[in-house]
PDB file of C-alpha atoms in Angstrom:
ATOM      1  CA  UNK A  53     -44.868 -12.528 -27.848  1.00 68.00           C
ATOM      2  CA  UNK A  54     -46.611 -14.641 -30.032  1.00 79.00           C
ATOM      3  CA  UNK A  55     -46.145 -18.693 -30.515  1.00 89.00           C
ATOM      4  CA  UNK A  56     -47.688 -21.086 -33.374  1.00 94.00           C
ATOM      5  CA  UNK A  57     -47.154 -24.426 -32.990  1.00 96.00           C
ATOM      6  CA  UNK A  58     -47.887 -27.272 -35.119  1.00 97.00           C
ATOM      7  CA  UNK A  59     -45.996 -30.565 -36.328  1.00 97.00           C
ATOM      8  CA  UNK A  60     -43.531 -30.415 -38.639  1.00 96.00           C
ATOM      9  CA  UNK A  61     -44.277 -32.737 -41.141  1.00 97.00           C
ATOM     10  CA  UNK A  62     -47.183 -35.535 -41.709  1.00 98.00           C
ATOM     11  CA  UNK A  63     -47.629 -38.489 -44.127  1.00 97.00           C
ATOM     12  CA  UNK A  64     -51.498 -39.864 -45.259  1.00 97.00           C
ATOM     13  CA  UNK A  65     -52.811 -42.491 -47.654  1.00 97.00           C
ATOM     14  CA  UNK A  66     -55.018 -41.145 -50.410  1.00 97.00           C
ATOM     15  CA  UNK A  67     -58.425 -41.830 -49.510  1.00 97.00           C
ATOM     16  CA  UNK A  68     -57.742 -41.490 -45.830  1.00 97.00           C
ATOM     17  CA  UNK A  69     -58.431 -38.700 -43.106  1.00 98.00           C
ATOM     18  CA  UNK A  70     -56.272 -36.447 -41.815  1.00 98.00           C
ATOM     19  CA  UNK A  71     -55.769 -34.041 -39.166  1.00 98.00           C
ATOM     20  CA  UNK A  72     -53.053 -31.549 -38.342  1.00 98.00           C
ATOM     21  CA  UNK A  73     -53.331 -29.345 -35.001  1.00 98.00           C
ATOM     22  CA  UNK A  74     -51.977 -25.957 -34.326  1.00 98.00           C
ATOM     23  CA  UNK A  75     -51.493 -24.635 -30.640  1.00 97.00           C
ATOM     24  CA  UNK A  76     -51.289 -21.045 -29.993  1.00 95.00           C
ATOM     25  CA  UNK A  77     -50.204 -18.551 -27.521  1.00 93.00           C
ATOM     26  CA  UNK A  78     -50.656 -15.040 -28.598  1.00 85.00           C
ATOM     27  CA  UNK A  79     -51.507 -11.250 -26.830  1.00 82.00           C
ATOM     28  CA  UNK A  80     -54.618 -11.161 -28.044  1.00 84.00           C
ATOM     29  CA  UNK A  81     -57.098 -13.108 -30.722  1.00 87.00           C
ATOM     30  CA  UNK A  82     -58.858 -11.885 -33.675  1.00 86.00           C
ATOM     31  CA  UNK A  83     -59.332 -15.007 -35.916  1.00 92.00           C
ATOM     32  CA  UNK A  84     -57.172 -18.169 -36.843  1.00 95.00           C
ATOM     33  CA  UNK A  85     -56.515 -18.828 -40.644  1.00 95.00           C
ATOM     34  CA  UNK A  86     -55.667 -22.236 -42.129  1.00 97.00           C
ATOM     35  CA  UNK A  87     -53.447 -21.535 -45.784  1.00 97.00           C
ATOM     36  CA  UNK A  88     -52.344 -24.265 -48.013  1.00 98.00           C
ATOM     37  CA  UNK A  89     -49.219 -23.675 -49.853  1.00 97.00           C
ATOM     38  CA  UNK A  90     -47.731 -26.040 -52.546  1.00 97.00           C
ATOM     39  CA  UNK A  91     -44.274 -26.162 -53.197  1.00 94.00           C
ATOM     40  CA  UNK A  92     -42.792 -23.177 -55.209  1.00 92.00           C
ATOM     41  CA  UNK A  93     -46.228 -21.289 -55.224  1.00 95.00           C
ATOM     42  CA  UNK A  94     -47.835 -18.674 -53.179  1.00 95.00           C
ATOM     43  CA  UNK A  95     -50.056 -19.584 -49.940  1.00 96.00           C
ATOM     44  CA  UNK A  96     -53.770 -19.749 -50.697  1.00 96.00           C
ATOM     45  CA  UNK A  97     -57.010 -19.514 -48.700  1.00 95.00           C
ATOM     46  CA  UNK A  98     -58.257 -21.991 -46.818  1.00 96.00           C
ATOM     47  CA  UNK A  99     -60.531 -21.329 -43.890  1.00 95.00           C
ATOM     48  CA  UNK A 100     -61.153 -18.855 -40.884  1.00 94.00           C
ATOM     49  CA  UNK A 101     -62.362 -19.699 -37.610  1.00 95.00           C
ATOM     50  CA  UNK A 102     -62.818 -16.863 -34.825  1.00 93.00           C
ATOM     51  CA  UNK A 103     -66.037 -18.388 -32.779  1.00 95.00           C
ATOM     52  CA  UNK A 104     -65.387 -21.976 -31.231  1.00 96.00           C
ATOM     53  CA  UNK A 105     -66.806 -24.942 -33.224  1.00 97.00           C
ATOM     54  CA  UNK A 106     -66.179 -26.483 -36.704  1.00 97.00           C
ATOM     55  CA  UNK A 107     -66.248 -24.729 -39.627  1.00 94.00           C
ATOM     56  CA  UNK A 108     -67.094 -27.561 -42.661  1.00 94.00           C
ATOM     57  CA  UNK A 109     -66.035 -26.830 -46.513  1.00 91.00           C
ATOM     58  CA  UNK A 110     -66.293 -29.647 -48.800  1.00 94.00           C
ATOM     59  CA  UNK A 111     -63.756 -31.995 -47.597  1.00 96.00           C
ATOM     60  CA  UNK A 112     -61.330 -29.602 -45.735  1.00 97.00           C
ATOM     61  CA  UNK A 113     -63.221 -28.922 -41.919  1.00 97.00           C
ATOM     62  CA  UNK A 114     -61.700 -26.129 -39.044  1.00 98.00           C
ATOM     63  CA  UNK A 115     -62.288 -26.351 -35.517  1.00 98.00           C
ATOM     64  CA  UNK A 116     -61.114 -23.829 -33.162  1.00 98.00           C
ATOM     65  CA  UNK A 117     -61.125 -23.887 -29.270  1.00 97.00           C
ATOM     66  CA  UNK A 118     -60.391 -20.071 -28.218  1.00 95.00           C
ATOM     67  CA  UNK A 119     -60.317 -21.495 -24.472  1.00 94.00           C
ATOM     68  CA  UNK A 120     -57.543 -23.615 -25.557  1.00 96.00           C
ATOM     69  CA  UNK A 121     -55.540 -21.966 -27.717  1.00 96.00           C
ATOM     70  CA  UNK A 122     -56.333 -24.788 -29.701  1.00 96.00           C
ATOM     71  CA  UNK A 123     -57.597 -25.324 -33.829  1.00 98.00           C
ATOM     72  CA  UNK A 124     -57.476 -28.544 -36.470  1.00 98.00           C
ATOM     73  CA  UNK A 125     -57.607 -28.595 -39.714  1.00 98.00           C
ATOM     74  CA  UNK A 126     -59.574 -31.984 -41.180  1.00 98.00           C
ATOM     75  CA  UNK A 127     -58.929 -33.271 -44.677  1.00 98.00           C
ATOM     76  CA  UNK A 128     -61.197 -36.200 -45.934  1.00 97.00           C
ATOM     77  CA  UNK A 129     -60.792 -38.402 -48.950  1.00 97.00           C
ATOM     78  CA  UNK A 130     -56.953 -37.347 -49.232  1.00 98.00           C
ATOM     79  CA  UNK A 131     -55.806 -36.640 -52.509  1.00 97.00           C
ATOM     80  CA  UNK A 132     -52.255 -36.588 -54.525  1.00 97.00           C
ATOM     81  CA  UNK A 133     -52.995 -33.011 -54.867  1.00 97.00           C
ATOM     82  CA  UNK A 134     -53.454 -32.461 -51.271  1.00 98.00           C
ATOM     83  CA  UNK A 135     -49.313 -32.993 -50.758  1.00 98.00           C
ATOM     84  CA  UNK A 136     -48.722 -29.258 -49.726  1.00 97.00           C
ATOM     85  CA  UNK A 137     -47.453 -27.227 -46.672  1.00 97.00           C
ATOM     86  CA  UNK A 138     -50.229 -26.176 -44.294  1.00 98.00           C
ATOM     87  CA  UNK A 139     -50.204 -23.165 -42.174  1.00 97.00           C
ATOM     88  CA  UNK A 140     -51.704 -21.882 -39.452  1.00 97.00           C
ATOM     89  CA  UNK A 141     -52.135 -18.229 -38.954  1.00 95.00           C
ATOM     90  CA  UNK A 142     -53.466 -15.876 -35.840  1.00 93.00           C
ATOM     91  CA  UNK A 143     -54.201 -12.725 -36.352  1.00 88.00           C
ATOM     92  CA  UNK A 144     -53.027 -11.317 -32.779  1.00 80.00           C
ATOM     93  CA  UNK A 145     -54.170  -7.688 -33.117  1.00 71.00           C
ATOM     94  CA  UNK A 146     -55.042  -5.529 -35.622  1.00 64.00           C
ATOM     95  CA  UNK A 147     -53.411  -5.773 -39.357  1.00 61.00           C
ATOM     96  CA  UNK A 148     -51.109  -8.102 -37.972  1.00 77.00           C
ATOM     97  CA  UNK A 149     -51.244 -12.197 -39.526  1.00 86.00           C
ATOM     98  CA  UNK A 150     -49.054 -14.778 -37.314  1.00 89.00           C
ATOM     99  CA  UNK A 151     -47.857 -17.377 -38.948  1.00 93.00           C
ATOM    100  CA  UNK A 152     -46.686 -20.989 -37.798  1.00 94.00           C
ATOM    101  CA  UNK A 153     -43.683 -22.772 -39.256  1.00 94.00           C
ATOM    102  CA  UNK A 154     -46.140 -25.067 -41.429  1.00 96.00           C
ATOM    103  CA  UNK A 155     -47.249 -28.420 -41.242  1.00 97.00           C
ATOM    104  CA  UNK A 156     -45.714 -30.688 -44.819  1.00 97.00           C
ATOM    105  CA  UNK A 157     -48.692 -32.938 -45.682  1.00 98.00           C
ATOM    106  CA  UNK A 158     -47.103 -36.152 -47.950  1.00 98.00           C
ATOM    107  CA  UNK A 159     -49.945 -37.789 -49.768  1.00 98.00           C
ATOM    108  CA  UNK A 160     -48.985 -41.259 -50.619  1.00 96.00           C
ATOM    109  CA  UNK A 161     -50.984 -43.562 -52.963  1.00 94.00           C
TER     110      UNK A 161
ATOM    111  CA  UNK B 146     -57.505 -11.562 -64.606  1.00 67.00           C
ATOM    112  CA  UNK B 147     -58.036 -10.093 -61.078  1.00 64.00           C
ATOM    113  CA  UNK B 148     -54.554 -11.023 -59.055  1.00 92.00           C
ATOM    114  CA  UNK B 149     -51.835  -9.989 -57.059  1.00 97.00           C
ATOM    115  CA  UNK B 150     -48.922  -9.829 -59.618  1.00 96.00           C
ATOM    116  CA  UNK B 151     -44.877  -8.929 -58.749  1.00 97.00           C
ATOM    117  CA  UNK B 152     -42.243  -8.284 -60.702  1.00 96.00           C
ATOM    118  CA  UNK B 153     -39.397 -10.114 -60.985  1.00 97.00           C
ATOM    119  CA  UNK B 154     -39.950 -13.672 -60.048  1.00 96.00           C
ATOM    120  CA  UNK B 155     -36.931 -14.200 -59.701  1.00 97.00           C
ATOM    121  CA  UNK B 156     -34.031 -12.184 -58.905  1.00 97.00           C
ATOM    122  CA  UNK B 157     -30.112 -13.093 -58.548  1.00 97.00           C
ATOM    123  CA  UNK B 158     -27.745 -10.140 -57.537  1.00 97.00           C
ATOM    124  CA  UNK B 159     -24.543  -9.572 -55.688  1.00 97.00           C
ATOM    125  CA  UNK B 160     -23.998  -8.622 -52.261  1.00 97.00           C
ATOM    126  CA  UNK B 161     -24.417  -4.654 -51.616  1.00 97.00           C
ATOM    127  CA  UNK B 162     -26.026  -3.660 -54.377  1.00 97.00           C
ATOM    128  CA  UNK B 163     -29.602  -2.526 -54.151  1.00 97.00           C
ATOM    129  CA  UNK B 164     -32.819  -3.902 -55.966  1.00 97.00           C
ATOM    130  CA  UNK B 165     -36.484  -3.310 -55.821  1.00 97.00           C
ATOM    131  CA  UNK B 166     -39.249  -5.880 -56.388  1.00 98.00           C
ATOM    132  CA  UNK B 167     -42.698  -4.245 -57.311  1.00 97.00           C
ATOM    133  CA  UNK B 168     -46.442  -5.566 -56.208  1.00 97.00           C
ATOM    134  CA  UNK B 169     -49.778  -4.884 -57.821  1.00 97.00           C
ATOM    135  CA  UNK B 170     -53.414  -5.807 -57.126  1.00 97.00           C
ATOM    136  CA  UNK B 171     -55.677  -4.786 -58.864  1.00 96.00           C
ATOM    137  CA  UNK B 172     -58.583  -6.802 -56.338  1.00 94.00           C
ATOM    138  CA  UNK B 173     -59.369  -2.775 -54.903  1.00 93.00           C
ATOM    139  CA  UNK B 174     -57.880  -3.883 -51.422  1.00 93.00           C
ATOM    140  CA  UNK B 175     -57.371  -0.917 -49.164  1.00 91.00           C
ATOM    141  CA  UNK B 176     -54.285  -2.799 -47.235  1.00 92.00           C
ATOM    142  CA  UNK B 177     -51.057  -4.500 -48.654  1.00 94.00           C
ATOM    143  CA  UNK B 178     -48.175  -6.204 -47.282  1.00 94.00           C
ATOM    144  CA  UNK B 179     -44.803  -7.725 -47.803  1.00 95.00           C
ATOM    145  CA  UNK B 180     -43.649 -10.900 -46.332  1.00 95.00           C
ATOM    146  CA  UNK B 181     -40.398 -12.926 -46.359  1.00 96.00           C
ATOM    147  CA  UNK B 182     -40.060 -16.541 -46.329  1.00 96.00           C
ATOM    148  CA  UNK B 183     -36.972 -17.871 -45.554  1.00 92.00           C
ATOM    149  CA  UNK B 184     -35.159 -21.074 -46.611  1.00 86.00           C
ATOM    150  CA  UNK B 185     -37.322 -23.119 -43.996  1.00 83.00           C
ATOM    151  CA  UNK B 186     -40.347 -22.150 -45.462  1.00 83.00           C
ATOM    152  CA  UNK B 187     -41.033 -19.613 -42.275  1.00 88.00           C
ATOM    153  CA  UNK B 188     -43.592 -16.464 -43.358  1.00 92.00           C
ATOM    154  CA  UNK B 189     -42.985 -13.905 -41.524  1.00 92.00           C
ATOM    155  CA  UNK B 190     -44.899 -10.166 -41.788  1.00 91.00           C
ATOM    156  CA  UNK B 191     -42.237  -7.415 -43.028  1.00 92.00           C
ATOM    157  CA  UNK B 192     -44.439  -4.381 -43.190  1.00 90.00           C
ATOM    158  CA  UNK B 193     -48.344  -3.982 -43.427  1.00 90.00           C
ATOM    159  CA  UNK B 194     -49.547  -0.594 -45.652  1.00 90.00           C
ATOM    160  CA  UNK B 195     -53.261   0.596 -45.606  1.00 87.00           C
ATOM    161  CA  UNK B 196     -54.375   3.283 -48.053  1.00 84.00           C
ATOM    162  CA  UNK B 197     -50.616   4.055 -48.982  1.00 81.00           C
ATOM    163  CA  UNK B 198     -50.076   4.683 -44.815  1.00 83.00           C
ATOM    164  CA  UNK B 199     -47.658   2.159 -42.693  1.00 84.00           C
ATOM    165  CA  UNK B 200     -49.623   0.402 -40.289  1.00 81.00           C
ATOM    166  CA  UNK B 201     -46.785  -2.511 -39.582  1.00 75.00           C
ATOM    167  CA  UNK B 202     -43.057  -2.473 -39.500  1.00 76.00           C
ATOM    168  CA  UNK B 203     -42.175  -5.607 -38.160  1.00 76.00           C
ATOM    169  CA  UNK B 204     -38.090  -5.129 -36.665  1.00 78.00           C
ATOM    170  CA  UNK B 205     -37.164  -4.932 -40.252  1.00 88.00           C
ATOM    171  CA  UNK B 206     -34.195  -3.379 -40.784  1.00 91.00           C
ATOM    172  CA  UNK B 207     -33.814   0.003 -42.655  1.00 91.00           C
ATOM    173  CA  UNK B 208     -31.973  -1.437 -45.545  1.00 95.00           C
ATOM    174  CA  UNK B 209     -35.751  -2.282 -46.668  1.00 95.00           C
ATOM    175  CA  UNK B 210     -38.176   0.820 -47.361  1.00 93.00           C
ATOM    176  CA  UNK B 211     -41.754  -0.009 -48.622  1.00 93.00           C
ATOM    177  CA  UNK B 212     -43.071   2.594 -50.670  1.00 93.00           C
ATOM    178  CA  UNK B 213     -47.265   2.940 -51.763  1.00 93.00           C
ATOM    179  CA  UNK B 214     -47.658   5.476 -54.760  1.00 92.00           C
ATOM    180  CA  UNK B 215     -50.892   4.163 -54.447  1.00 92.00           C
ATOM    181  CA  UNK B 216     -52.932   1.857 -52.656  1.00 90.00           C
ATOM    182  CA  UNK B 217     -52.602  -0.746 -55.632  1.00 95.00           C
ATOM    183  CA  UNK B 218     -49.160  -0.726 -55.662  1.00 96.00           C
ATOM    184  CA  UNK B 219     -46.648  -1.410 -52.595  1.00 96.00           C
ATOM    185  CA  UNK B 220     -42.891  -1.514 -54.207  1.00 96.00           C
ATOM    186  CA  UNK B 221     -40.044  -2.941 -51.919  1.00 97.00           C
ATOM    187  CA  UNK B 222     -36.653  -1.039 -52.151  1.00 97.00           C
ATOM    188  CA  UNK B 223     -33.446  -3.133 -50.157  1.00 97.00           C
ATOM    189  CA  UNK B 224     -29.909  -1.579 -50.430  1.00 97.00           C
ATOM    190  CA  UNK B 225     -26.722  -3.284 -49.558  1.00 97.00           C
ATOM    191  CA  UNK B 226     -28.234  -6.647 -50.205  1.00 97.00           C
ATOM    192  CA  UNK B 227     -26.880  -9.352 -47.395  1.00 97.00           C
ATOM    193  CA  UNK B 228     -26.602 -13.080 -47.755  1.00 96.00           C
ATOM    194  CA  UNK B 229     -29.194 -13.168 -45.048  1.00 94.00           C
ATOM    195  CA  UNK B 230     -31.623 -11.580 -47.279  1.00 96.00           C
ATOM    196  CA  UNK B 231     -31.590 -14.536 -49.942  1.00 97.00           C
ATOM    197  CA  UNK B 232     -35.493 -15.571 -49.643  1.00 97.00           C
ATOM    198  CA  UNK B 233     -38.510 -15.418 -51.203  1.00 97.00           C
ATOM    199  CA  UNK B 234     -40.654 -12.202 -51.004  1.00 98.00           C
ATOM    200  CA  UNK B 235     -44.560 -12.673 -50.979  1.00 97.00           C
ATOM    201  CA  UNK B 236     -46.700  -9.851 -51.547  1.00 97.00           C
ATOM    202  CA  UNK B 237     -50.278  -9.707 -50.294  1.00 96.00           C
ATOM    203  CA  UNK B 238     -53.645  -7.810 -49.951  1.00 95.00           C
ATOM    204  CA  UNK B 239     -57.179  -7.686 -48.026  1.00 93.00           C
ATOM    205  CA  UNK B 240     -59.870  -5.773 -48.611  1.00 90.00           C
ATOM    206  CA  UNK B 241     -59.607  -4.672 -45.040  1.00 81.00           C
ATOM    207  CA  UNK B 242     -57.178  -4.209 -41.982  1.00 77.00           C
ATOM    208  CA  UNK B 243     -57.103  -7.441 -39.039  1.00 73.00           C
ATOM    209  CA  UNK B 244     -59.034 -10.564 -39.825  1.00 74.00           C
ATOM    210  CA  UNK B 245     -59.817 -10.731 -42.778  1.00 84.00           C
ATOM    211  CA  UNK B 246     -58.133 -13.230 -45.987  1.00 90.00           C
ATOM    212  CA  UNK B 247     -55.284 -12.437 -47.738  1.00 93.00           C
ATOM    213  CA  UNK B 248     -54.569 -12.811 -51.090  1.00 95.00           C
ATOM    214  CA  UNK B 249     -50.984 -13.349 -52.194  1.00 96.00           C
ATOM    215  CA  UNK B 250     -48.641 -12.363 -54.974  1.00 97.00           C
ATOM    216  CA  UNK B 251     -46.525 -15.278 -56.688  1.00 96.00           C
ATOM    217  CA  UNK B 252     -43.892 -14.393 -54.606  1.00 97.00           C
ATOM    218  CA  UNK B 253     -40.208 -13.356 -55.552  1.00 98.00           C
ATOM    219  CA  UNK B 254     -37.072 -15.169 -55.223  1.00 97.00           C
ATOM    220  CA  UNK B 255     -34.232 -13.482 -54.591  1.00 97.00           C
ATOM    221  CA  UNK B 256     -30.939 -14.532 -53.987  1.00 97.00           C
ATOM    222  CA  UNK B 257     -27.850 -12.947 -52.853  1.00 97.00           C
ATOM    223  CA  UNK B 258     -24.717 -14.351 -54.340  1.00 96.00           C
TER     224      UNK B 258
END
């Protein structure tokens, strides 16, 4: 079976840092996606990681840790717009995308 | 514009009567899929099409048929709607099968009264 994990819900200051973890457990590994999805809209691109180490795009960052079953995604200089669900996906196999129950980001000034 | 468009956004019916909700891209992806998110905001793979041919039918029951005239277009058919069924229905594509991004329709709400 296949398992996602990450935290339900997170609060930040604007201008701060934040990180949200996801923990995986699935038969097999092709890649880990990070989406961002804003209330009442579709999901959205944000990064793919399938070799270990940090991936770095402007002020969003993914690491992954295949060894661990382990990835972050790193948001600098938070902003109002960054309020949105996060989700972490695993593509297990072939075709097939994971996804984990989302991680609410609150942005507060 | 280059998308992923669906038809209706929204969508309010009675139980057991039968709808369809109807997905376009016109990014020439070669795979498609349909995805339900439920009232906790859970996405969860429904069926995966490449080149109008199944690939994934994820325990979905066979109230819901997919069907891919072609491989722009991936229509969802569900008869004798169920409460249960009250979500919203995301469409997506890639330009390829496995790991590789997905770009997603503005989704469809449906609700089942």
């Amino acid at each position: 079976g296949q398992n996602i994990d990450q935290p339900t819900e997170m609060t930040a200051t604007e201008g701060a840092i934040v990180q949200i973890n996801c923990t995986y457990q699935t038969s097999g590994f092709n890649g880990l996606f990070w989406y961002q999805q804003h209330a009442g809209e579709a999901p959205t691109f944000l990064s793919y990681n399938v070799l270990d180490g940090l991936e770095e795009k402007g002020r969003f960052s993914s690491f992954l840790s295949r060894s661990k079953g382990y990835s972050y995604l790193l948001l600098k200089e938070l902003q109002m717009k960054d309020s949105a669900s996060y989700l972490c996906a695993v593509t297990p196999g072939y075709s097939t995308l994971t996804f984990g129950k989302g991680t609410m980001l609150l942005v507060s000034p | 514009d280059t998308a992923v468009s669906q038809t209706p956004k929204y969508l309010v019916t009675q139980m057991g009567n039968d709808k369809s909700i109807k997905c376009e891209q016109n990014l020439g992806h070669d795979t498609m899929y349909w995805y339900k998110q439920d009232s906790k905001k859970f996405l969860k793979i429904m069926f995966s099409y490449n080149n109008k041919e199944l690939i994934i039918n994820e325990t979905v029951p066979n109230r819901f048929s997919p069907k891919s005239p072609d491989k722009a277009h991936l229509n969802l058919h569900i008869n004798s709607l169920e409460l249960g069924d009250s979500a919203v229905y995301f469409c997506a594509s890639s330009h390829e099968q496995g790991a590789d991004e997905q770009f997603f329709g503005p989704g469809t709400r449906l609700t089942v009264l």
